[in-house]
XYZ file of C-alpha atoms in Angstrom:
455
model
C 35.098 -5.831 -5.429
C 33.720 -2.312 -5.932
C 32.760 -0.602 -9.175
C 35.551 1.203 -11.051
C 35.413 4.944 -11.678
C 36.239 6.913 -14.797
C 39.812 8.113 -15.269
C 38.994 11.826 -15.189
C 36.127 14.025 -14.042
C 35.038 17.639 -14.346
C 32.861 19.829 -12.193
C 29.298 19.958 -13.460
C 28.758 23.382 -11.950
C 25.558 22.054 -10.399
C 25.672 21.562 -6.640
C 23.248 18.639 -6.550
C 25.034 16.810 -9.368
C 28.704 17.222 -8.456
C 31.391 15.821 -10.746
C 30.698 14.050 -14.045
C 33.078 12.194 -16.373
C 35.259 14.655 -18.276
C 34.050 13.537 -21.724
C 30.321 13.749 -20.902
C 28.108 16.677 -21.862
C 25.799 18.518 -19.512
C 22.608 20.023 -20.924
C 18.943 20.647 -20.110
C 16.812 17.586 -20.807
C 14.998 19.541 -23.541
C 18.245 19.734 -25.557
C 18.012 16.000 -26.209
C 14.227 15.463 -26.162
C 10.861 16.779 -27.237
C 7.768 16.629 -25.064
C 4.018 16.192 -25.409
C 4.268 15.896 -29.186
C 0.988 14.128 -29.902
C -2.573 14.237 -28.613
C -5.762 12.550 -29.730
C -7.310 14.204 -32.738
C -10.261 16.498 -32.041
C -12.334 14.449 -34.477
C -11.935 11.225 -32.468
C -15.344 9.533 -32.369
C -16.958 8.308 -29.176
C -16.904 4.659 -30.225
C -13.120 4.684 -30.750
C -11.510 2.115 -28.460
C -8.508 3.277 -26.444
C -6.171 1.663 -23.929
C -5.801 4.175 -21.102
C -3.093 4.665 -18.479
C -3.694 6.935 -15.486
C -1.135 8.196 -12.956
C -2.266 5.721 -10.304
C -1.411 2.874 -12.711
C 2.303 3.726 -12.836
C 5.217 3.582 -10.418
C 8.943 4.157 -10.779
C 9.947 0.531 -10.204
C 7.304 -1.487 -12.058
C 6.445 1.043 -14.755
C 2.920 0.626 -16.115
C 1.128 -1.764 -13.765
C -2.355 -1.567 -15.223
C -4.144 -0.498 -18.394
C -7.851 0.012 -18.930
C -9.570 -0.573 -22.250
C -12.576 1.673 -22.881
C -14.440 3.621 -25.514
C -13.359 7.228 -25.934
C -16.843 8.418 -24.960
C -16.396 6.807 -21.519
C -12.820 7.998 -21.012
C -11.921 10.790 -18.578
C -11.233 14.196 -20.113
C -7.522 13.827 -19.269
C -7.188 10.779 -21.576
C -5.500 12.657 -24.418
C -1.760 12.069 -24.790
C -0.475 9.675 -27.457
C 2.757 7.758 -26.914
C 5.227 5.861 -29.076
C 7.829 3.183 -28.539
C 10.854 4.705 -26.766
C 8.935 7.503 -25.028
C 9.111 7.989 -21.282
C 6.141 9.248 -19.277
C 6.694 11.291 -16.108
C 3.913 12.430 -13.799
C 3.717 16.222 -13.560
C 1.068 16.145 -10.821
C 1.427 14.567 -7.393
C 5.100 14.283 -8.299
C 5.886 12.670 -4.944
C 4.276 9.479 -6.344
C 7.294 9.111 -8.689
C 5.080 7.767 -11.480
C 7.629 7.208 -14.264
C 7.579 4.547 -16.989
C 9.313 3.632 -20.230
C 7.032 2.945 -23.185
C 7.982 -0.267 -24.954
C 6.054 -1.743 -27.902
C 2.806 0.040 -26.973
C -0.602 -0.729 -28.383
C -1.388 1.587 -31.288
C -4.279 3.058 -29.323
C -2.411 3.507 -26.015
C -3.340 6.848 -24.470
C -1.982 8.342 -21.248
C -3.274 11.020 -18.915
C -2.485 14.685 -19.492
C -1.066 14.456 -15.971
C 2.008 12.913 -17.630
C 4.717 14.674 -19.568
C 5.521 12.459 -22.551
C 9.272 12.761 -23.141
C 10.530 11.664 -26.563
C 14.295 11.278 -27.104
C 16.066 12.860 -30.060
C 18.752 10.975 -31.964
C 21.554 11.748 -29.487
C 19.676 10.200 -26.556
C 19.042 6.454 -26.403
C 15.491 5.580 -25.221
C 16.557 2.991 -22.646
C 19.165 5.340 -21.171
C 16.527 8.085 -20.985
C 14.305 5.779 -18.944
C 17.006 5.271 -16.335
C 18.153 8.904 -16.480
C 14.790 10.362 -15.443
C 14.166 7.692 -12.795
C 17.496 8.422 -11.074
C 17.041 9.785 -7.572
C 18.768 13.106 -8.330
C 16.353 13.815 -11.210
C 13.258 12.766 -9.262
C 14.336 14.934 -6.323
C 14.700 17.915 -8.655
C 11.214 17.317 -10.076
C 9.758 17.229 -6.563
C 11.763 20.280 -5.444
C 10.538 22.343 -8.408
C 6.899 21.341 -7.957
C 4.480 23.902 -6.547
C 1.415 23.366 -4.387
C 1.061 21.727 -1.003
C -1.742 19.179 -1.196
C -1.467 18.637 -4.972
C 2.117 19.473 -6.014
C 2.664 19.841 -9.748
C 5.334 20.905 -12.235
C 4.999 22.305 -15.745
C 6.472 20.167 -18.497
C 8.597 23.150 -19.570
C 10.097 23.354 -16.083
C 10.671 19.600 -15.987
C 12.646 19.486 -19.249
C 14.768 22.445 -18.088
C 16.461 20.208 -15.490
C 20.143 19.691 -16.301
C 21.167 16.117 -17.098
C 24.492 14.426 -17.884
C 24.738 13.061 -21.440
C 27.409 10.464 -22.224
C 28.166 9.510 -25.860
C 25.433 7.435 -27.501
C 27.422 4.188 -27.519
C 28.154 4.615 -23.833
C 24.482 5.262 -23.102
C 23.677 1.909 -24.687
C 26.269 0.139 -22.537
C 25.030 1.792 -19.346
C 21.385 0.990 -20.134
C 22.229 -2.648 -20.915
C 24.123 -2.936 -17.629
C 21.244 -1.415 -15.654
C 18.640 -3.553 -17.425
C 20.566 -6.646 -16.412
C 21.329 -5.599 -12.847
C 17.897 -4.177 -12.009
C 16.260 -7.327 -13.400
C 18.324 -9.395 -10.974
C 17.453 -7.102 -8.083
C 13.769 -7.145 -9.039
C 13.780 -10.953 -9.032
C 15.315 -10.967 -5.545
C 12.621 -8.538 -4.412
C 9.956 -10.777 -5.955
C 11.370 -13.762 -4.054
C 11.109 -11.862 -0.781
C 7.532 -10.838 -1.590
C 6.648 -14.465 -2.317
C 8.208 -15.410 1.008
C 6.067 -12.791 2.760
C 2.941 -14.198 1.117
C 3.874 -17.720 2.213
C 4.483 -16.484 5.760
C 1.101 -14.760 5.723
C -0.619 -17.948 4.547
C 1.225 -20.081 7.098
C 0.406 -17.637 9.883
C -3.271 -17.745 8.929
C -3.216 -21.550 8.787
C -1.683 -21.787 12.269
C -4.308 -19.423 13.699
C -7.198 -21.164 11.920
C -6.126 -24.609 13.106
C -5.583 -23.458 16.688
C -8.949 -21.708 17.064
C -10.955 -24.503 15.407
C -9.114 -27.699 16.407
C -7.239 -26.710 19.569
C -3.692 -27.544 20.625
C -4.185 -31.162 21.680
C -4.091 -33.445 18.613
C -5.457 -36.340 20.703
C -8.512 -34.478 22.020
C -11.861 -36.176 21.247
C -13.812 -34.350 18.541
C -17.468 -33.726 17.729
C -19.376 -32.241 14.779
C -19.456 -28.446 14.991
C -22.905 -28.216 13.450
C -21.444 -25.936 10.788
C -21.114 -27.915 7.562
C -18.045 -26.197 6.158
C -16.234 -26.142 9.503
C -16.220 -29.846 10.309
C -15.326 -31.176 13.750
C -14.237 -29.258 16.850
C -12.920 -30.481 20.219
C -15.694 -32.262 22.125
C -15.478 -29.954 25.160
C -15.779 -26.789 23.031
C -19.073 -25.094 22.133
C -20.409 -23.236 19.140
C -22.311 -20.111 20.189
C -23.520 -16.953 18.557
C -21.833 -13.769 19.749
C -25.104 -12.485 21.196
C -24.803 -15.159 23.903
C -21.251 -14.107 24.772
C -21.767 -10.415 25.465
C -22.537 -8.483 28.621
C -26.148 -7.374 28.998
C -28.363 -5.448 26.644
C -25.627 -3.038 25.603
C -23.136 -5.801 24.825
C -23.335 -4.969 21.118
C -23.818 -1.262 20.497
C -23.876 0.537 17.172
C -22.729 4.139 17.127
C -25.194 7.031 17.276
C -27.104 8.146 14.202
C -25.331 10.807 12.171
C -27.908 13.386 13.189
C -26.825 13.016 16.806
C -23.294 14.115 15.905
C -23.988 17.291 13.966
C -22.705 19.718 16.595
C -19.109 18.530 16.809
C -16.268 20.682 18.098
C -12.981 21.073 16.230
C -11.283 22.228 19.428
C -10.258 19.763 22.120
C -13.010 19.686 24.741
C -11.578 16.659 26.520
C -14.298 14.355 25.110
C -13.446 12.751 21.789
C -15.358 11.012 18.999
C -13.547 7.806 17.976
C -14.066 6.116 14.623
C -12.720 3.973 11.827
C -9.340 5.717 11.585
C -8.690 4.779 15.214
C -9.934 1.198 14.881
C -7.870 0.475 11.773
C -4.670 2.197 12.914
C -4.919 1.314 16.608
C -3.941 4.922 17.357
C -6.546 6.724 19.454
C -4.627 9.985 19.229
C -5.750 10.387 15.613
C -8.757 12.517 14.735
C -10.005 16.009 15.475
C -13.631 15.527 16.501
C -14.832 16.384 19.985
C -18.110 16.908 21.816
C -19.058 18.950 24.861
C -19.228 17.491 28.351
C -23.034 17.755 28.293
C -23.193 15.918 24.961
C -20.830 13.258 26.293
C -23.129 12.730 29.266
C -26.235 12.603 27.066
C -24.621 10.004 24.785
C -23.539 7.733 27.640
C -24.772 4.644 25.763
C -21.976 5.156 23.239
C -19.054 5.625 25.628
C -15.763 3.856 24.896
C -13.851 2.189 27.736
C -10.634 0.207 27.927
C -11.406 -3.459 27.333
C -14.090 -2.684 24.738
C -13.918 -4.222 21.277
C -14.461 -1.818 18.390
C -15.419 -2.919 14.874
C -15.584 -0.944 11.659
C -18.965 -0.953 9.949
C -17.854 0.273 6.514
C -14.775 0.271 4.316
C -12.434 -2.220 5.990
C -15.442 -4.264 7.022
C -15.175 -6.072 10.325
C -11.773 -4.775 11.405
C -11.664 -5.404 15.158
C -9.570 -3.735 17.838
C -9.311 -4.306 21.573
C -9.072 -0.926 23.313
C -5.982 -1.022 25.529
C -5.654 2.653 26.453
C -7.544 5.854 25.708
C -5.925 9.306 25.672
C -9.222 10.863 26.782
C -12.855 9.881 27.384
C -14.972 9.559 24.273
C -17.761 7.947 22.292
C -17.941 5.830 19.134
C -19.137 7.379 15.884
C -21.896 6.113 13.590
C -19.519 3.906 11.559
C -18.320 1.940 14.588
C -19.740 -0.951 16.625
C -18.756 -1.522 20.252
C -18.758 -5.031 21.765
C -18.515 -5.777 25.502
C -18.063 -9.433 26.432
C -19.219 -11.546 29.348
C -15.867 -12.096 31.083
C -17.129 -15.290 32.707
C -17.513 -16.890 29.269
C -14.909 -15.420 26.935
C -11.766 -13.314 27.105
C -12.137 -10.031 25.251
C -8.694 -10.544 23.686
C -9.776 -13.986 22.430
C -12.907 -12.614 20.780
C -10.835 -9.793 19.271
C -8.500 -12.398 17.799
C -11.392 -14.385 16.311
C -13.061 -11.323 14.827
C -9.833 -10.035 13.337
C -7.983 -13.221 12.362
C -10.259 -16.289 12.197
C -11.073 -17.194 8.603
C -14.372 -18.858 9.512
C -15.542 -15.596 11.119
C -14.550 -13.435 8.145
C -16.415 -15.887 5.884
C -19.592 -15.314 7.871
C -19.142 -11.543 7.668
C -18.649 -11.778 3.901
C -21.758 -13.941 3.482
C -23.859 -11.570 5.579
C -22.663 -8.634 3.494
C -23.826 -10.316 0.280
C -27.337 -10.720 1.586
C -27.622 -7.313 3.238
C -30.077 -4.706 2.013
C -27.984 -1.844 3.410
C -24.186 -1.660 3.083
C -21.952 -2.289 6.079
C -22.219 -4.252 9.304
C -24.918 -3.856 11.920
C -25.448 -5.127 15.446
C -27.700 -7.958 14.261
C -25.032 -9.268 11.904
C -22.437 -9.297 14.676
C -24.872 -10.864 17.144
C -25.548 -13.821 14.844
C -21.943 -14.712 14.022
C -21.176 -18.217 15.263
C -18.055 -18.527 17.393
C -16.239 -21.710 18.388
C -15.614 -21.113 22.064
C -13.328 -23.089 24.336
C -13.216 -22.985 28.156
C -11.435 -19.938 29.596
C -8.345 -21.974 30.504
C -8.047 -23.191 26.911
C -8.529 -19.645 25.640
C -5.596 -18.458 27.733
C -3.396 -21.288 26.440
C -4.431 -20.543 22.867
C -3.634 -16.848 23.268
C -0.190 -17.606 24.695
C 0.554 -20.142 21.955
C -0.589 -17.824 19.171
C 1.291 -14.858 20.625
C 4.482 -16.916 20.456
C 3.794 -18.248 16.956
C 2.692 -14.941 15.431
C 5.744 -13.226 16.931
C 7.929 -15.672 14.976
C 6.043 -15.019 11.753
C 6.149 -11.263 12.349
C 9.921 -11.396 12.869
C 10.446 -13.322 9.631
C 8.129 -10.952 7.764
C 9.983 -7.929 9.130
C 13.296 -9.444 8.027
C 11.914 -10.049 4.527
C 10.643 -6.467 4.320
C 14.020 -5.183 5.500
C 15.683 -7.206 2.743
C 13.293 -5.662 0.199
C 14.045 -2.160 1.459
C 17.800 -2.754 1.189
C 17.473 -4.204 -2.308
C 15.372 -1.259 -3.468
C 17.853 1.178 -1.947
C 20.603 -0.672 -3.794
C 18.631 -0.477 -7.035
C 18.085 3.272 -6.666
C 21.726 3.934 -5.791
C 22.983 1.809 -8.692
C 20.854 3.657 -11.252
C 21.898 7.076 -9.963
C 25.584 6.153 -9.819
C 25.587 4.744 -13.361
C 23.690 7.537 -15.147
C 25.677 10.287 -13.423
C 29.013 8.613 -14.123
C 29.982 7.977 -10.530
C 30.821 4.425 -11.603
C 32.198 3.134 -14.904
C 30.262 0.054 -15.997
C 31.361 -0.062 -19.643
C 33.852 -2.906 -19.376
C 32.065 -4.974 -16.735
C 30.984 -8.474 -17.661
C 27.871 -9.869 -15.906
C 30.127 -11.890 -13.584
C 32.201 -8.841 -12.639
C 29.052 -6.820 -12.040
C 27.714 -9.442 -9.627
C 31.029 -9.447 -7.762
C 30.982 -5.657 -7.552
C 27.539 -5.613 -5.975
C 28.429 -8.122 -3.242
């Protein structure tokens, strides 16, 4: 079953809107709303408590995700706009973020950023219908298209409320909003189920990795105490060693050069690149626009990057590890990166990369070392003293093959769940747009008929 359409339509006269039901009106949003009606009084005292909502706390699907309670004296200067029940807030800056939310039963002291336009419906526009109307894809696209500025696009509230919108009769607005409330709630629950599935897959994946790298693949293997209280027993033929005993020579663990050694960087491609955190986190060594001269590259030979090296981030995403597979051009690590070169007779570089990036017992040690550190971030001493459960090389190879197979299965299931989420969200967006523009007639649909129409 598909959704029914209205009996008759008329041209809207607007290319991006097309036809609308013949009995609907078409008017600028400002004809049915007011905007930015109320702001905090100039006499507001510093000890006044407010509940503040910033643009980053809002998205078009979940509405207001977070609120922050604070005294007015500590609030940002943009914390000024008052809202009431039935208002809709629309971001007028960074409009590509699609930060739109309906205001329902707000706290009396709820204040939103001046980066929002606060749209208040007049009597001919139902609040719930307004919420769906301005979150419809056609309206959002018009807001983005009319925004100016490249890095920080913005739109004036007066320009925003000049956008033409279709306006069905009030009773019909109520029916459409009730239909969309019901249908989007069902879609949102399906999305939530898929997100819960992804979390379970993530936990299961981590459990499989943790068990494999601490207990091995043979359930009948004899065990021995690991010597690490919270780790328990490990296979008897495995060893627990610090990373400093698993690396190659004196330069096995190398921190990047001091910042002062990288002052004379080139913005033009010299053929010798400076690699850093953006490369380690993304795995893409094409990113970045920092180069050094050939002479500087030669002088900084201790910091060269080669294929087979392990790179770790020192700050931000602490301890992110990446095995260098290919390099687009020769280069060095920057001051926020640590390079590790292993002793290939003791440990596979891919196995150590796995442990550093995936093993929970390793991340726990990194977290503990961070708590006790005087300076922020990782250093070579911290990495050197991390204890690793190391199996013989043959076992390492078997573990890598087993985990590659298992993680591929989890990744496939996770990808399928994400694809389902994407399709559901596309369906949600399309349903809202179709209903508020009159492309479908939902007035007479019962919940059962609506479900049949969506399948």
